[in-house]
Amino acid sequence: MRNRDAFSAQGDIDMRLLVVEDDPDLNRQLVSALEDAGYVVDKAFDGEEGLFLGESEPYDAIVLDLGLPEIDGVTVLERWRRAGLTFPVLILTARDRWSEKVAGFDAGADDYLTKPFHTEELLARLRALVRRAAGHVTSTIEIGDMSIDTRGARVFLDGAPVKMTSHEFRLLSYLSHHADRVISRSELTEHIYDQDFDRDSNTIEVFIGRLRKKIGTDRILTVRGLGYRLVDPTAADGKA
Ligand code: CA
């Protein structure tokens, strides 16, 4: 893996995030900035809704305001962590509330930003959190002769660019973040669509078929009854 474009402003396009923020303007602003950066984004406006979504959906990272109605942010975070949920959480704190910050870290926050903040800084911190959580320190994943630039949403086969739609890219990128592991269709569906999308796992099959046409049938194996596995066909043992 090499980092080819360390200063790109784009996010990792295959990632699904949750924004929990009660201020409607800030919520809208955050969601649109994150969507522009290529993330799939869900939103919640109070602690109860946020707690529920965090417990029920497989987010890659969460932006959590601490001052929330219904259930406060620190309690929400404590409950997620007590439930064994390990997704990275970036907390938003009010200015001059250092004790809030401490409580947030004690509850299991991974990073924080003090309001007001620049969107660019939020994006940069989220990129770092998501990469750290995925165990990758750079934004380009190389699997054999295929390389996937998760920030620029580009794929290269033996150095030549391969064109794909954003859904195809999300799928491939998710598989490559978890290369050599069997990924079920429902896990793929959950990571590729947001909460409002009509989730039909048959569409995953269609996308897999299209991907195989573009990158070769020997890269994505079907594991009968379980799902799919991305492998490096050029490796001697067939592993990524
Ligand atoms: Ca608030």
PDB file of C-alpha atoms in Angstrom, residues 11-161:
ATOM      1  CA  GLY A  11     -13.537  11.077   1.914  1.00  0.00           C
ATOM      2  CA  ASP A  12     -13.472   7.325   1.679  1.00  0.00           C
ATOM      3  CA  ILE A  13     -16.378   6.771  -0.615  1.00  0.00           C
ATOM      4  CA  ASP A  14     -17.479   3.361   0.602  1.00  0.00           C
ATOM      5  CA  MET A  15     -18.020   4.429   4.195  1.00  0.00           C
ATOM      6  CA  ARG A  16     -21.273   4.878   6.035  1.00  0.00           C
ATOM      7  CA  LEU A  17     -21.508   7.517   8.743  1.00  0.00           C
ATOM      8  CA  LEU A  18     -24.015   8.731  11.313  1.00  0.00           C
ATOM      9  CA  VAL A  19     -24.370  12.372  12.367  1.00  0.00           C
ATOM     10  CA  VAL A  20     -26.097  12.988  15.723  1.00  0.00           C
ATOM     11  CA  GLU A  21     -26.650  16.731  16.136  1.00  0.00           C
ATOM     12  CA  ASP A  22     -29.758  18.515  17.400  1.00  0.00           C
ATOM     13  CA  ASP A  23     -29.045  21.890  15.816  1.00  0.00           C
ATOM     14  CA  PRO A  24     -30.934  21.528  12.510  1.00  0.00           C
ATOM     15  CA  ASP A  25     -28.694  23.955  10.602  1.00  0.00           C
ATOM     16  CA  LEU A  26     -25.470  22.340  11.770  1.00  0.00           C
ATOM     17  CA  ASN A  27     -26.912  18.875  11.159  1.00  0.00           C
ATOM     18  CA  ARG A  28     -27.839  19.791   7.578  1.00  0.00           C
ATOM     19  CA  GLN A  29     -24.466  21.437   7.008  1.00  0.00           C
ATOM     20  CA  LEU A  30     -22.554  18.404   8.313  1.00  0.00           C
ATOM     21  CA  VAL A  31     -24.600  15.890   6.361  1.00  0.00           C
ATOM     22  CA  SER A  32     -24.224  17.764   3.102  1.00  0.00           C
ATOM     23  CA  ALA A  33     -20.456  18.252   3.579  1.00  0.00           C
ATOM     24  CA  LEU A  34     -19.990  14.561   4.316  1.00  0.00           C
ATOM     25  CA  GLU A  35     -22.170  13.522   1.386  1.00  0.00           C
ATOM     26  CA  ASP A  36     -20.201  15.828  -0.884  1.00  0.00           C
ATOM     27  CA  ALA A  37     -17.075  14.053   0.330  1.00  0.00           C
ATOM     28  CA  GLY A  38     -18.570  10.770  -0.851  1.00  0.00           C
ATOM     29  CA  TYR A  39     -19.831   9.214   2.369  1.00  0.00           C
ATOM     30  CA  VAL A  40     -23.208   7.559   2.834  1.00  0.00           C
ATOM     31  CA  VAL A  41     -24.700   9.526   5.745  1.00  0.00           C
ATOM     32  CA  ASP A  42     -27.584   8.920   8.156  1.00  0.00           C
ATOM     33  CA  LYS A  43     -28.731  11.564  10.610  1.00  0.00           C
ATOM     34  CA  ALA A  44     -30.332  11.814  14.036  1.00  0.00           C
ATOM     35  CA  PHE A  45     -31.509  14.918  15.927  1.00  0.00           C
ATOM     36  CA  ASP A  46     -31.639  13.679  19.509  1.00  0.00           C
ATOM     37  CA  GLY A  47     -29.882  11.190  21.783  1.00  0.00           C
ATOM     38  CA  GLU A  48     -32.605   8.583  21.692  1.00  0.00           C
ATOM     39  CA  GLU A  49     -32.722   8.382  17.913  1.00  0.00           C
ATOM     40  CA  GLY A  50     -28.930   8.450  17.750  1.00  0.00           C
ATOM     41  CA  LEU A  51     -28.571   5.692  20.326  1.00  0.00           C
ATOM     42  CA  PHE A  52     -31.035   3.521  18.435  1.00  0.00           C
ATOM     43  CA  LEU A  53     -29.415   4.008  15.011  1.00  0.00           C
ATOM     44  CA  GLY A  54     -25.929   3.388  16.403  1.00  0.00           C
ATOM     45  CA  GLU A  55     -27.124   0.142  17.942  1.00  0.00           C
ATOM     46  CA  SER A  56     -28.904  -1.053  14.835  1.00  0.00           C
ATOM     47  CA  GLU A  57     -26.782  -0.004  11.847  1.00  0.00           C
ATOM     48  CA  PRO A  58     -23.173  -0.906  11.030  1.00  0.00           C
ATOM     49  CA  TYR A  59     -21.580   2.541  10.878  1.00  0.00           C
ATOM     50  CA  ASP A  60     -17.949   3.056   9.970  1.00  0.00           C
ATOM     51  CA  ALA A  61     -17.787   6.198  12.126  1.00  0.00           C
ATOM     52  CA  ILE A  62     -20.123   8.483  14.076  1.00  0.00           C
ATOM     53  CA  VAL A  63     -20.113  12.239  14.649  1.00  0.00           C
ATOM     54  CA  LEU A  64     -21.787  12.799  18.014  1.00  0.00           C
ATOM     55  CA  ASP A  65     -22.742  16.120  19.562  1.00  0.00           C
ATOM     56  CA  LEU A  66     -22.586  15.933  23.359  1.00  0.00           C
ATOM     57  CA  GLY A  67     -25.343  18.423  24.153  1.00  0.00           C
ATOM     58  CA  LEU A  68     -28.416  16.525  22.958  1.00  0.00           C
ATOM     59  CA  PRO A  69     -32.103  16.398  23.957  1.00  0.00           C
ATOM     60  CA  GLU A  70     -33.696  13.156  25.281  1.00  0.00           C
ATOM     61  CA  ILE A  71     -30.406  11.413  26.142  1.00  0.00           C
ATOM     62  CA  ASP A  72     -27.154  13.371  26.416  1.00  0.00           C
ATOM     63  CA  GLY A  73     -24.225  12.490  24.160  1.00  0.00           C
ATOM     64  CA  VAL A  74     -21.955  11.108  26.888  1.00  0.00           C
ATOM     65  CA  THR A  75     -24.662   8.662  28.002  1.00  0.00           C
ATOM     66  CA  VAL A  76     -25.326   7.623  24.399  1.00  0.00           C
ATOM     67  CA  LEU A  77     -21.628   6.917  23.911  1.00  0.00           C
ATOM     68  CA  GLU A  78     -21.365   4.989  27.191  1.00  0.00           C
ATOM     69  CA  ARG A  79     -24.288   2.800  26.172  1.00  0.00           C
ATOM     70  CA  TRP A  80     -22.798   2.037  22.761  1.00  0.00           C
ATOM     71  CA  ARG A  81     -19.486   1.074  24.325  1.00  0.00           C
ATOM     72  CA  ARG A  82     -21.173  -0.997  27.027  1.00  0.00           C
ATOM     73  CA  ALA A  83     -23.014  -2.827  24.237  1.00  0.00           C
ATOM     74  CA  GLY A  84     -19.612  -3.692  22.750  1.00  0.00           C
ATOM     75  CA  LEU A  85     -19.868  -1.343  19.757  1.00  0.00           C
ATOM     76  CA  THR A  86     -16.404  -0.282  18.659  1.00  0.00           C
ATOM     77  CA  PHE A  87     -17.009   2.104  15.736  1.00  0.00           C
ATOM     78  CA  PRO A  88     -14.920   5.283  15.934  1.00  0.00           C
ATOM     79  CA  VAL A  89     -16.774   8.211  17.486  1.00  0.00           C
ATOM     80  CA  LEU A  90     -15.833  11.855  17.035  1.00  0.00           C
ATOM     81  CA  ILE A  91     -17.531  14.073  19.615  1.00  0.00           C
ATOM     82  CA  LEU A  92     -18.537  17.701  19.129  1.00  0.00           C
ATOM     83  CA  THR A  93     -18.219  19.854  22.222  1.00  0.00           C
ATOM     84  CA  ALA A  94     -19.146  23.407  23.082  1.00  0.00           C
ATOM     85  CA  ARG A  95     -16.379  25.933  23.524  1.00  0.00           C
ATOM     86  CA  ASP A  96     -14.833  26.222  26.995  1.00  0.00           C
ATOM     87  CA  ARG A  97     -16.386  22.995  28.165  1.00  0.00           C
ATOM     88  CA  TRP A  98     -13.193  21.085  28.858  1.00  0.00           C
ATOM     89  CA  SER A  99     -14.895  18.862  31.447  1.00  0.00           C
ATOM     90  CA  GLU A 100     -17.289  17.690  28.727  1.00  0.00           C
ATOM     91  CA  LYS A 101     -14.333  16.668  26.622  1.00  0.00           C
ATOM     92  CA  VAL A 102     -12.858  14.631  29.480  1.00  0.00           C
ATOM     93  CA  ALA A 103     -16.214  12.942  30.100  1.00  0.00           C
ATOM     94  CA  GLY A 104     -16.462  12.198  26.382  1.00  0.00           C
ATOM     95  CA  PHE A 105     -13.063  10.526  26.261  1.00  0.00           C
ATOM     96  CA  ASP A 106     -13.810   8.589  29.440  1.00  0.00           C
ATOM     97  CA  ALA A 107     -17.003   7.362  27.769  1.00  0.00           C
ATOM     98  CA  GLY A 108     -15.055   6.058  24.777  1.00  0.00           C
ATOM     99  CA  ALA A 109     -14.660   8.889  22.259  1.00  0.00           C
ATOM    100  CA  ASP A 110     -11.832   8.556  19.729  1.00  0.00           C
ATOM    101  CA  ASP A 111     -11.484  12.208  18.825  1.00  0.00           C
ATOM    102  CA  TYR A 112     -13.201  15.554  19.354  1.00  0.00           C
ATOM    103  CA  LEU A 113     -13.811  18.917  17.768  1.00  0.00           C
ATOM    104  CA  THR A 114     -14.798  22.104  19.554  1.00  0.00           C
ATOM    105  CA  LYS A 115     -17.533  24.205  17.975  1.00  0.00           C
ATOM    106  CA  PRO A 116     -17.241  26.154  15.794  1.00  0.00           C
ATOM    107  CA  PHE A 117     -14.932  24.139  13.555  1.00  0.00           C
ATOM    108  CA  HIS A 118     -13.943  24.033   9.916  1.00  0.00           C
ATOM    109  CA  THR A 119     -15.579  21.329   7.827  1.00  0.00           C
ATOM    110  CA  GLU A 120     -12.184  20.510   6.331  1.00  0.00           C
ATOM    111  CA  GLU A 121     -10.841  19.661   9.761  1.00  0.00           C
ATOM    112  CA  LEU A 122     -13.801  17.417  10.483  1.00  0.00           C
ATOM    113  CA  LEU A 123     -13.281  15.605   7.170  1.00  0.00           C
ATOM    114  CA  ALA A 124      -9.566  15.145   7.832  1.00  0.00           C
ATOM    115  CA  ARG A 125     -10.179  13.790  11.336  1.00  0.00           C
ATOM    116  CA  LEU A 126     -12.874  11.421  10.112  1.00  0.00           C
ATOM    117  CA  ARG A 127     -10.642  10.095   7.356  1.00  0.00           C
ATOM    118  CA  ALA A 128      -7.945   9.372   9.917  1.00  0.00           C
ATOM    119  CA  LEU A 129     -10.406   7.675  12.287  1.00  0.00           C
ATOM    120  CA  VAL A 130     -11.945   5.498   9.623  1.00  0.00           C
ATOM    121  CA  ARG A 131      -8.566   4.452   8.265  1.00  0.00           C
ATOM    122  CA  ARG A 132      -7.227   3.653  11.707  1.00  0.00           C
ATOM    123  CA  ALA A 133     -10.325   1.605  12.482  1.00  0.00           C
ATOM    124  CA  ALA A 134     -10.006  -0.300   9.221  1.00  0.00           C
ATOM    125  CA  GLY A 135      -6.352  -0.990   9.994  1.00  0.00           C
ATOM    126  CA  HIS A 136      -5.121   0.965   7.009  1.00  0.00           C
ATOM    127  CA  VAL A 137      -2.752   3.889   7.269  1.00  0.00           C
ATOM    128  CA  THR A 138      -3.000   5.022   3.665  1.00  0.00           C
ATOM    129  CA  SER A 139      -5.807   5.544   1.199  1.00  0.00           C
ATOM    130  CA  THR A 140      -4.690   3.220  -1.575  1.00  0.00           C
ATOM    131  CA  ILE A 141      -5.289  -0.486  -1.167  1.00  0.00           C
ATOM    132  CA  GLU A 142      -3.270  -2.791  -3.391  1.00  0.00           C
ATOM    133  CA  ILE A 143      -4.343  -6.339  -3.966  1.00  0.00           C
ATOM    134  CA  GLY A 144      -2.072  -8.062  -6.425  1.00  0.00           C
ATOM    135  CA  ASP A 145      -2.097  -6.017  -9.629  1.00  0.00           C
ATOM    136  CA  MET A 146      -5.272  -4.177  -8.649  1.00  0.00           C
ATOM    137  CA  SER A 147      -5.107  -0.915  -6.749  1.00  0.00           C
ATOM    138  CA  ILE A 148      -8.053   0.894  -5.220  1.00  0.00           C
ATOM    139  CA  ASP A 149      -7.770   4.567  -4.381  1.00  0.00           C
ATOM    140  CA  THR A 150     -10.487   4.926  -1.744  1.00  0.00           C
ATOM    141  CA  ARG A 151     -10.308   8.722  -1.644  1.00  0.00           C
ATOM    142  CA  GLY A 152     -10.251   9.424  -5.343  1.00  0.00           C
ATOM    143  CA  ALA A 153     -12.700   6.561  -6.041  1.00  0.00           C
ATOM    144  CA  ARG A 154     -10.442   5.152  -8.730  1.00  0.00           C
ATOM    145  CA  VAL A 155      -9.491   1.603  -9.569  1.00  0.00           C
ATOM    146  CA  PHE A 156      -6.472   0.483 -11.572  1.00  0.00           C
ATOM    147  CA  LEU A 157      -5.757  -2.927 -13.020  1.00  0.00           C
ATOM    148  CA  ASP A 158      -2.097  -3.362 -13.790  1.00  0.00           C
ATOM    149  CA  GLY A 159      -1.861   0.436 -13.841  1.00  0.00           C
ATOM    150  CA  ALA A 160      -4.770   0.963 -16.252  1.00  0.00           C
ATOM    151  CA  PRO A 161      -7.863   2.794 -14.938  1.00  0.00           C
TER     152      PRO A 161
END
